[in-house]
Amino acid sequence: MNSKQIHEMGVAELAAAIRHQQTSSVEAAQTLLARAKQHSNLGAYLAFNEELTLKQAEAADARIAAGERGPLLGVPLAHKDIFVTQGFPSTAGSKMLEGYQSPFDATVVSQLAAAGAVTLGKLNCDEFAMGGSNENSAYGVVRNPWDTTRVPGGSSGGSAVAVAARLAPATTGTDTGGSIRQPASFCGITGIKPTYGRCSRYGMIAFASSLDQAGPMAHSAADCATLLSVMAGPDIDRDSTSLDHPAEDYTRLLGQPREGATAAQPLKGLRIGLPQEFFGAGCAPDVIAAMRAALAEYEKLGATLVDISLPRTELAIPVYYIIAPAEASSNLSRFDGVKFGHRAAQYDDLIDMYKKSRSEGFGPEVQRRIMIGTYVLSHGYYDAYYLKAQQIRRLIAQDFQNAFEQCDVIAGPAAPTVAWKIGEKSDDPVANYLADIYTLPGSLAGLPGMSVPAGFGEGGLPVGLQLIGNYFKEAELLQAAHAFQQATDWHKRAPAL
Ligand code: GLN
């Protein structure tokens, strides 16, 4: 019998407790809903539909009673409010979509539901996933449960906080330029963004289509592997950039020693590349110290450390902040008060209606990005900005391929500092953009990356170790993260609430 309380359990433990009838899906859902409401001051959840949640939980309990088994059957989860979800509002954290109800489920949502997962609710995020602190949500800030005066990171801030504060055993997030990895790092949880195109973008409200990718956030790499196995897979009829690559079992290498390695040194032969650009003066000393300790642990597990270079790391910021706004300006043109979104109550004519609806519906950061994006795509500036950025993006991807000649996995911090104070960077968009420096290069290259809890820094705040793999190397990344989590207990720490 597991002596943990329901909210303390991760996905595997909770699924087992439900399977062994130590609890039920209904009881688990009720417990987590009550806890989520009790901690509403954190701002993690935006919406519940208790009736629907309990109906789903009853259906899962019936499937179990009928003898069905599955790693997610009956497990309550919650979704970032960027995934459209039937029966719940889907707002993308924007006033533009206030009260919007989708007539269909995002593919990621429907795949998890088919596996028997139960939806607890929708989670706060930066508006249209634009941000790295969750301060850009139209529905209020999300608070870091390790220190409620700090940001949780973003844009999947609600998703990270729900897991860290034990308001859900796992959640979905999206990562365009770091939005799974950075909040996972700030909140002391595990999150993985797979190779671009691995999870369907169908029903994921678009920000920057060539970068957006879904992924799971959970206590451990093992739980992330279980979720990702269900979330990923081809959806080529509904998402034109979905990869036509069969679904995989991402748990297959967990706990397995690498080929030729031993149980004592399961990662023997693993070459971990350390980009010099990720360990420079821009990275805070407390973060570097946590990195060094984590890397020493990896050496004990048999890995070897190799110095590498990703020479265009700094360029990732201007390149991303041209390409992502360019794509956003195009994607967000659909919110015009006619096809989608808020419509102003009073206007003179059609153009005035567009202007007022968009000015009222979009927050300042979204408006800023639409303006930047429209500018860099405009005649006369396209070649100088957008085209140039695309060319450098290609070189950044090439830098990674050069690095992977020397190593199997790349490691470094997920973010240059621990979570900052709410409001600290609010007036300075560029300061926010600079904090994305270690996650943007992998995003631009479309590579899989994850953040693994690796200790605590200044103020007792969590620090995440980022692991980046080559295309389709999710299973190897998860294996490396799992081996670390077998040897450490950072991922088991939870804030006192
Ligand atoms: N912080 C980055 C931005 O503001 C990344 C966001 C994301 O990955 N969705 O765009």
Coordinates of C-alpha atoms and ligand atoms in Angstrom, one line a residue:
M1 CA 0.0 0.0 0.0
N2 CA 1.3 3.4 -1.0
S3 CA 1.3 5.6 2.1
K4 CA 1.5 8.8 0.1
Q5 CA -1.5 11.0 -0.2
I6 CA -3.2 11.3 -3.6
H7 CA -1.9 14.7 -4.4
E8 CA 1.7 13.7 -3.6
M9 CA 1.7 10.9 -6.1
G10 CA 3.1 11.1 -9.6
V11 CA 1.4 9.6 -12.7
A12 CA 2.8 6.0 -12.3
E13 CA 2.0 5.9 -8.6
L14 CA -1.5 7.3 -9.0
A15 CA -2.3 5.0 -11.9
A16 CA -1.2 2.0 -9.8
A17 CA -3.2 3.1 -6.8
I18 CA -6.3 3.4 -9.0
R19 CA -5.6 0.1 -10.7
H20 CA -5.2 -1.7 -7.3
Q21 CA -8.4 0.0 -6.1
Q22 CA -6.6 1.8 -3.3
T23 CA -8.4 4.8 -4.6
S24 CA -10.6 5.5 -7.6
S25 CA -10.3 7.9 -10.5
V26 CA -13.4 9.7 -9.1
E27 CA -11.8 10.1 -5.6
A28 CA -8.5 11.2 -7.1
A29 CA -10.2 13.8 -9.3
Q30 CA -12.3 15.1 -6.4
T31 CA -9.2 15.3 -4.1
L32 CA -7.2 17.2 -6.7
L33 CA -10.0 19.6 -7.6
A34 CA -10.5 20.4 -3.9
R35 CA -6.8 21.0 -3.6
A36 CA -6.6 23.1 -6.7
K37 CA -9.4 25.3 -5.4
Q38 CA -7.8 25.5 -2.0
H39 CA -4.7 27.0 -3.6
S40 CA -6.4 29.2 -6.1
N41 CA -4.1 32.1 -4.8
L42 CA -1.4 30.6 -7.0
G43 CA -3.4 31.4 -10.1
A44 CA -2.6 28.2 -11.9
Y45 CA -6.0 27.1 -13.0
L46 CA -8.3 29.2 -15.2
A47 CA -11.3 27.0 -15.5
F48 CA -12.9 23.9 -14.2
N49 CA -15.9 21.8 -15.3
E50 CA -16.4 19.6 -12.3
E51 CA -19.4 17.7 -13.7
L52 CA -17.5 16.8 -16.9
T53 CA -14.4 15.8 -14.9
L54 CA -16.3 13.5 -12.7
K55 CA -18.2 12.0 -15.6
Q56 CA -14.8 11.2 -17.3
A57 CA -13.5 9.8 -14.0
E58 CA -16.6 7.5 -13.6
A59 CA -16.1 6.3 -17.2
A60 CA -12.4 5.5 -16.4
D61 CA -13.4 3.7 -13.2
A62 CA -15.9 1.6 -15.3
R63 CA -13.2 0.7 -17.8
I64 CA -10.9 -0.4 -14.9
A65 CA -13.8 -2.4 -13.4
A66 CA -14.2 -4.1 -16.8
G67 CA -10.6 -5.3 -16.6
E68 CA -9.0 -2.7 -18.9
R69 CA -5.5 -1.6 -18.0
G70 CA -3.3 1.4 -19.1
P71 CA -0.7 3.6 -17.7
L72 CA -2.9 6.7 -17.8
L73 CA -6.3 5.1 -17.2
G74 CA -8.1 7.1 -14.6
V75 CA -5.3 9.6 -14.0
P76 CA -6.4 13.2 -13.7
L77 CA -4.4 15.7 -15.7
A78 CA -4.8 19.4 -16.7
H79 CA -4.1 21.2 -19.9
K80 CA -2.5 24.5 -20.8
D81 CA -5.2 26.8 -22.0
I82 CA -3.7 26.9 -25.4
F83 CA -5.1 23.4 -26.3
V84 CA -8.7 23.7 -27.3
T85 CA -10.8 21.4 -25.1
Q86 CA -14.5 20.6 -25.5
G87 CA -16.6 21.4 -22.4
F88 CA -14.0 23.9 -21.1
P89 CA -13.3 27.5 -22.2
S90 CA -10.2 27.8 -24.3
T91 CA -8.8 31.3 -24.1
A92 CA -5.0 31.1 -24.7
G93 CA -4.7 33.4 -21.8
S94 CA -6.2 36.2 -23.9
K95 CA -9.2 38.5 -23.5
M96 CA -9.6 38.0 -27.2
L97 CA -10.9 34.5 -26.6
E98 CA -12.8 35.1 -23.4
G99 CA -15.6 32.5 -23.0
Y100 CA -14.6 30.8 -26.3
Q101 CA -15.8 27.2 -26.4
S102 CA -14.3 24.9 -28.9
P103 CA -16.4 22.4 -30.8
F104 CA -13.6 19.9 -30.9
D105 CA -10.6 18.7 -28.9
A106 CA -6.9 19.3 -29.8
T107 CA -5.3 16.0 -31.0
V108 CA -3.1 16.0 -27.9
V109 CA -6.1 16.3 -25.7
S110 CA -8.1 13.6 -27.5
Q111 CA -5.2 11.2 -27.5
L112 CA -4.8 11.6 -23.7
A113 CA -8.5 11.2 -23.2
A114 CA -8.6 8.1 -25.3
A115 CA -5.9 6.6 -23.0
G116 CA -8.3 7.2 -20.1
A117 CA -6.8 10.4 -18.7
V118 CA -9.3 12.7 -17.0
T119 CA -9.3 16.5 -17.5
L120 CA -9.2 18.5 -14.3
G121 CA -9.2 21.9 -15.9
K122 CA -7.4 24.5 -18.0
L123 CA -4.2 26.2 -16.9
N124 CA -3.1 29.8 -17.0
C125 CA -0.4 30.8 -19.5
D126 CA 1.1 33.9 -21.1
E127 CA -1.3 35.4 -23.7
F128 CA -1.0 33.3 -26.8
A129 CA 2.1 31.7 -25.2
M130 CA 4.1 34.9 -25.6
G131 CA 6.2 35.4 -22.6
G132 CA 8.5 33.8 -20.1
S133 CA 7.0 34.8 -16.8
N134 CA 3.3 34.2 -17.1
E135 CA 2.8 37.9 -16.3
N136 CA 1.3 38.4 -19.8
S137 CA -1.9 36.5 -19.1
A138 CA -5.1 38.5 -19.3
Y139 CA -6.3 36.5 -16.3
G140 CA -3.7 37.4 -13.7
V141 CA -0.3 36.4 -12.7
V142 CA 0.7 32.8 -11.6
R143 CA 2.8 32.6 -8.5
N144 CA 5.8 30.3 -8.0
P145 CA 4.9 28.0 -5.1
W146 CA 8.5 28.0 -3.9
D147 CA 8.2 31.7 -3.2
T148 CA 4.9 33.3 -4.1
T149 CA 6.5 36.7 -4.7
R150 CA 8.4 35.1 -7.7
V151 CA 7.3 34.3 -11.3
P152 CA 6.8 30.6 -12.2
G153 CA 8.4 31.2 -15.6
G154 CA 6.3 31.0 -18.8
S155 CA 4.6 30.7 -21.0
S156 CA 3.4 27.3 -19.5
G157 CA 3.5 28.9 -16.0
G158 CA 0.1 27.4 -14.8
S159 CA 1.2 24.0 -16.1
A160 CA 4.4 24.1 -14.1
V161 CA 2.8 25.4 -10.9
A162 CA 0.0 22.9 -11.0
V163 CA 2.6 20.1 -11.0
A164 CA 5.0 21.7 -8.5
A165 CA 2.3 22.6 -6.0
R166 CA 0.8 19.1 -6.4
L167 CA -2.5 20.4 -7.9
A168 CA -2.2 17.8 -10.7
P169 CA 0.2 14.8 -11.1
A170 CA 1.1 16.0 -14.6
T171 CA 0.1 18.6 -17.2
T172 CA 0.5 19.5 -20.8
G173 CA 2.5 22.5 -22.0
T174 CA 3.8 24.0 -25.2
D175 CA 7.2 25.2 -26.0
T176 CA 7.9 27.6 -28.8
G177 CA 11.1 29.1 -27.5
G178 CA 11.4 27.5 -24.1
S179 CA 7.9 27.5 -22.6
I180 CA 8.1 24.0 -21.2
R181 CA 11.7 23.9 -20.2
Q182 CA 12.1 27.3 -18.5
P183 CA 9.0 27.1 -16.3
A184 CA 9.9 23.5 -15.4
S185 CA 13.3 24.8 -14.3
F186 CA 11.8 27.7 -12.3
C187 CA 9.3 25.4 -10.5
G188 CA 11.5 22.3 -9.9
I189 CA 9.7 19.9 -12.1
T190 CA 10.5 17.8 -15.2
G191 CA 9.4 18.8 -18.7
I192 CA 10.2 17.7 -22.2
K193 CA 9.7 19.4 -25.6
P194 CA 10.0 16.7 -28.3
T195 CA 11.4 17.1 -31.8
Y196 CA 9.4 19.7 -33.8
G197 CA 6.5 17.9 -35.5
R198 CA 6.4 15.0 -33.1
C199 CA 3.2 16.1 -31.4
S200 CA 0.3 17.3 -33.4
R201 CA -0.4 21.0 -33.5
Y202 CA -4.0 20.5 -34.4
G203 CA -6.1 22.3 -31.9
M204 CA -3.1 24.0 -30.3
I205 CA -3.8 27.7 -30.6
A206 CA -1.0 28.9 -32.9
F207 CA 1.7 31.3 -31.9
A208 CA 4.7 30.6 -34.2
S209 CA 3.8 27.6 -36.3
S210 CA 7.4 26.6 -37.3
L211 CA 8.4 26.4 -33.6
D212 CA 5.3 25.5 -31.6
Q213 CA 5.5 22.1 -30.0
A214 CA 3.5 20.3 -27.3
G215 CA 5.0 18.3 -24.4
P216 CA 4.3 16.9 -21.0
M217 CA 5.3 18.4 -17.6
A218 CA 5.5 16.0 -14.6
H219 CA 7.4 15.1 -11.4
S220 CA 9.8 12.8 -13.2
A221 CA 11.3 11.8 -16.5
A222 CA 9.6 8.4 -16.3
D223 CA 6.1 10.1 -16.0
C224 CA 7.0 12.4 -18.9
A225 CA 7.9 9.4 -21.0
T226 CA 4.6 7.8 -20.2
L227 CA 2.7 10.9 -21.3
L228 CA 4.7 11.7 -24.3
S229 CA 4.2 8.1 -25.6
V230 CA 0.5 8.9 -25.8
M231 CA 0.8 12.6 -26.9
A232 CA 3.2 12.1 -29.8
G233 CA 2.6 10.5 -33.2
P234 CA 1.6 11.3 -36.7
D235 CA -1.5 13.5 -37.5
I236 CA -0.7 14.2 -41.1
D237 CA -4.3 14.7 -42.2
R238 CA -4.9 17.5 -39.7
D239 CA -1.5 19.1 -39.2
S240 CA 0.6 19.7 -42.3
T241 CA 3.9 19.8 -40.3
S242 CA 3.2 16.6 -38.3
L243 CA 5.9 14.1 -38.9
D244 CA 4.9 10.9 -40.6
H245 CA 6.8 8.8 -38.1
P246 CA 5.1 6.1 -36.1
A247 CA 4.3 6.6 -32.4
E248 CA 7.0 5.4 -30.0
D249 CA 7.2 3.9 -26.6
Y250 CA 9.4 6.5 -24.9
T251 CA 9.6 4.4 -21.7
R252 CA 11.6 1.7 -23.5
L253 CA 15.1 2.8 -22.4
L254 CA 14.2 3.8 -18.8
G255 CA 16.3 2.0 -16.3
Q256 CA 18.2 0.2 -19.0
P257 CA 22.0 0.6 -19.0
R258 CA 23.3 1.9 -22.3
E259 CA 24.8 -0.6 -24.6
G260 CA 28.0 -1.9 -23.1
A261 CA 27.4 -0.1 -19.8
T262 CA 26.8 -1.7 -16.4
A263 CA 24.1 -1.3 -13.7
A264 CA 26.5 0.6 -11.5
Q265 CA 27.5 3.0 -14.4
P266 CA 24.4 2.9 -16.6
L267 CA 25.4 5.9 -18.7
K268 CA 28.9 4.6 -19.5
G269 CA 29.8 5.7 -23.0
L270 CA 27.4 8.7 -23.0
R271 CA 29.2 11.8 -24.2
I272 CA 27.7 15.0 -22.7
G273 CA 28.6 18.1 -24.6
L274 CA 28.9 21.3 -22.6
P275 CA 28.6 24.4 -24.8
Q276 CA 31.0 27.0 -23.6
E277 CA 28.5 29.7 -24.5
F278 CA 26.0 28.3 -21.9
F279 CA 28.5 28.6 -19.0
G280 CA 29.8 32.1 -19.5
A281 CA 29.5 35.3 -17.6
G282 CA 25.8 35.6 -18.5
C283 CA 24.9 32.7 -16.3
A284 CA 24.4 33.3 -12.6
P285 CA 26.9 31.7 -10.2
D286 CA 24.3 29.8 -8.2
V287 CA 23.0 28.2 -11.5
I288 CA 26.5 27.3 -12.6
A289 CA 27.2 25.7 -9.2
A290 CA 24.1 23.5 -9.5
M291 CA 25.1 22.6 -13.1
R292 CA 28.6 21.6 -11.9
A293 CA 27.1 19.3 -9.2
A294 CA 24.7 17.7 -11.6
L295 CA 27.4 17.1 -14.2
A296 CA 29.6 15.5 -11.5
E297 CA 26.7 13.2 -10.8
Y298 CA 26.5 12.3 -14.5
E299 CA 30.2 11.5 -14.4
K300 CA 29.6 9.1 -11.5
L301 CA 26.9 7.4 -13.7
G302 CA 29.6 6.8 -16.3
A303 CA 29.1 9.7 -18.7
T304 CA 32.0 11.7 -20.0
L305 CA 32.0 15.5 -20.4
V306 CA 33.1 17.1 -23.6
D307 CA 33.7 20.8 -24.2
I308 CA 31.8 22.0 -27.3
S309 CA 30.8 25.2 -28.9
L310 CA 27.5 26.5 -30.2
P311 CA 29.0 29.7 -31.6
R312 CA 25.7 31.4 -32.7
T313 CA 24.0 31.1 -29.3
E314 CA 23.7 34.9 -28.9
L315 CA 22.2 35.3 -32.3
A316 CA 19.3 33.0 -31.3
I317 CA 17.7 35.9 -29.5
P318 CA 17.4 38.4 -32.4
V319 CA 16.6 35.5 -34.8
Y320 CA 13.8 34.1 -32.7
Y321 CA 12.4 37.6 -31.9
I322 CA 12.1 38.2 -35.7
I323 CA 10.8 34.8 -36.8
A324 CA 8.3 34.2 -33.9
P325 CA 6.6 37.6 -34.1
A326 CA 6.5 37.3 -38.0
E327 CA 4.6 34.1 -37.7
A328 CA 2.5 35.4 -34.9
S329 CA 1.5 38.5 -36.8
S330 CA 0.2 36.2 -39.6
N331 CA -1.4 33.6 -37.2
L332 CA -3.2 36.2 -35.2
S333 CA -4.8 38.0 -38.1
R334 CA -7.7 35.6 -37.8
F335 CA -8.7 37.3 -34.6
D336 CA -10.6 40.2 -36.2
G337 CA -13.9 40.2 -34.4
V338 CA -15.6 38.5 -37.3
K339 CA -14.0 35.0 -37.8
F340 CA -12.8 34.7 -34.3
G341 CA -12.6 36.6 -31.1
H342 CA -13.8 39.6 -29.2
R343 CA -15.7 42.3 -31.1
A344 CA -15.8 45.8 -29.9
A345 CA -19.3 47.0 -28.8
Q346 CA -19.1 50.4 -30.6
Y347 CA -17.4 51.3 -33.9
D348 CA -17.9 53.5 -36.9
D349 CA -17.1 51.3 -39.8
L350 CA -15.4 48.0 -40.7
I351 CA -11.9 49.2 -40.3
D352 CA -12.7 50.9 -37.0
M353 CA -14.3 47.6 -35.9
Y354 CA -11.1 45.7 -36.6
K355 CA -9.0 48.3 -34.9
K356 CA -11.1 48.6 -31.8
S357 CA -11.7 44.8 -31.5
R358 CA -8.0 44.0 -31.7
S359 CA -6.9 46.9 -29.5
E360 CA -9.3 45.8 -26.8
G361 CA -8.8 42.0 -27.2
F362 CA -5.0 41.8 -27.3
G363 CA -2.7 42.7 -24.4
P364 CA 0.4 44.9 -24.8
E365 CA 3.0 42.1 -25.4
V366 CA 0.8 40.5 -28.1
Q367 CA 0.3 43.9 -29.8
R368 CA 4.1 44.6 -29.6
R369 CA 4.8 41.3 -31.4
I370 CA 2.2 41.8 -34.0
M371 CA 3.8 45.2 -34.8
I372 CA 7.3 43.8 -34.9
G373 CA 6.1 40.9 -37.0
T374 CA 4.3 43.0 -39.5
Y375 CA 7.3 45.3 -39.8
V376 CA 9.9 42.6 -40.5
L377 CA 7.6 41.0 -43.1
S378 CA 6.8 44.3 -44.9
H379 CA 8.1 45.2 -48.3
G380 CA 11.6 46.6 -48.1
Y381 CA 12.4 45.1 -44.7
Y382 CA 11.7 41.4 -45.5
D383 CA 15.1 40.8 -47.0
A384 CA 17.0 42.7 -44.3
Y385 CA 15.3 41.1 -41.3
Y386 CA 13.1 38.1 -42.0
L387 CA 15.1 36.5 -44.7
K388 CA 18.4 37.1 -42.8
A389 CA 16.9 35.6 -39.7
Q390 CA 15.9 32.5 -41.6
Q391 CA 19.4 32.1 -43.0
I392 CA 20.9 32.4 -39.5
R393 CA 18.4 29.9 -38.2
R394 CA 19.8 27.4 -40.7
L395 CA 23.3 28.1 -39.4
I396 CA 22.2 27.6 -35.8
A397 CA 20.7 24.2 -36.7
Q398 CA 24.0 23.4 -38.5
D399 CA 26.0 24.3 -35.3
F400 CA 24.1 21.6 -33.4
Q401 CA 24.8 19.0 -36.1
N402 CA 28.5 19.9 -35.8
A403 CA 28.3 19.6 -32.0
F404 CA 26.6 16.2 -32.2
E405 CA 29.7 14.9 -34.1
Q406 CA 31.4 15.2 -30.7
C407 CA 28.7 14.3 -28.2
D408 CA 25.4 12.4 -27.8
V409 CA 23.6 14.9 -25.6
I410 CA 24.1 18.6 -24.9
A411 CA 23.8 19.8 -21.3
G412 CA 23.6 23.2 -19.7
P413 CA 21.2 25.5 -17.8
A414 CA 17.6 25.9 -18.9
A415 CA 17.8 29.5 -17.8
P416 CA 20.6 31.9 -16.8
T417 CA 19.0 32.6 -13.3
V418 CA 16.4 31.3 -10.9
A419 CA 12.9 32.7 -11.0
W420 CA 12.8 36.5 -10.7
K421 CA 10.4 38.6 -8.7
I422 CA 7.0 39.3 -10.0
G423 CA 7.1 42.7 -11.7
E424 CA 10.9 42.9 -11.8
K425 CA 11.2 42.8 -15.6
S426 CA 7.7 43.9 -16.4
D427 CA 8.7 47.3 -17.9
D428 CA 11.5 45.8 -20.0
P429 CA 10.5 43.4 -22.7
V430 CA 14.2 43.0 -23.8
A431 CA 15.2 41.8 -20.3
N432 CA 12.5 39.1 -20.6
Y433 CA 13.8 38.1 -24.1
L434 CA 17.4 37.8 -22.9
A435 CA 16.4 35.3 -20.3
D436 CA 15.5 32.8 -23.1
I437 CA 19.0 32.6 -24.4
Y438 CA 19.6 28.9 -23.5
T439 CA 16.3 27.5 -24.8
L440 CA 16.0 29.4 -28.1
P441 CA 18.8 27.8 -30.0
G442 CA 17.3 24.3 -29.6
S443 CA 13.9 25.6 -30.5
L444 CA 15.1 27.2 -33.7
A445 CA 16.8 24.0 -34.7
G446 CA 13.6 22.0 -33.9
L447 CA 15.5 19.7 -31.5
P448 CA 14.1 17.8 -28.5
G449 CA 15.0 19.3 -25.1
M450 CA 14.1 18.9 -21.5
S451 CA 14.6 20.4 -18.1
V452 CA 15.4 18.2 -15.1
P453 CA 15.4 19.4 -11.5
A454 CA 19.1 19.8 -10.5
G455 CA 19.2 21.5 -7.1
F456 CA 18.4 24.9 -5.7
G457 CA 20.0 28.3 -6.1
E458 CA 19.6 31.7 -4.6
G459 CA 16.6 32.1 -2.2
G460 CA 16.1 28.3 -2.2
L461 CA 14.7 28.4 -5.7
P462 CA 14.9 25.5 -8.1
V463 CA 17.4 25.2 -10.9
G464 CA 16.9 23.0 -14.0
L465 CA 19.4 21.2 -16.0
Q466 CA 18.6 21.3 -19.7
L467 CA 19.4 18.3 -21.8
I468 CA 19.2 18.7 -25.6
G469 CA 19.3 15.7 -28.0
N470 CA 19.5 15.2 -31.7
Y471 CA 16.3 14.7 -33.7
F472 CA 14.1 11.8 -32.5
K473 CA 16.4 11.2 -29.5
E474 CA 13.7 11.7 -26.9
A475 CA 14.0 8.1 -25.6
E476 CA 17.8 8.6 -25.0
L477 CA 17.2 12.0 -23.3
L478 CA 14.6 10.5 -21.0
Q479 CA 16.9 7.6 -20.3
A480 CA 19.7 10.0 -19.3
A481 CA 17.3 12.1 -17.2
H482 CA 15.8 9.0 -15.5
A483 CA 19.3 7.7 -14.6
F484 CA 20.0 11.0 -12.9
Q485 CA 16.7 10.9 -11.1
Q486 CA 17.5 7.4 -9.8
A487 CA 20.6 8.8 -8.3
T488 CA 19.2 12.1 -6.9
D489 CA 16.0 13.3 -5.3
W490 CA 15.7 16.9 -6.5
H491 CA 12.6 15.9 -8.5
K492 CA 10.9 14.6 -5.4
R493 CA 11.2 17.9 -3.5
A494 CA 8.0 19.8 -3.2
P495 CA 7.4 23.3 -1.8
A496 CA 5.7 23.5 1.6
L497 CA 2.2 24.8 1.0
Ligands
GLN1 N1 9.7 33.2 -23.7 C1 9.6 33.0 -25.2 C2 8.7 34.0 -25.8 O1 8.3 34.9 -25.1 C3 9.1 31.6 -25.4 C4 7.6 31.4 -25.4 C5 7.2 30.0 -25.7 O2 8.0 29.1 -25.8 N2 5.9 29.9 -26.0 O3 8.3 34.0 -26.9

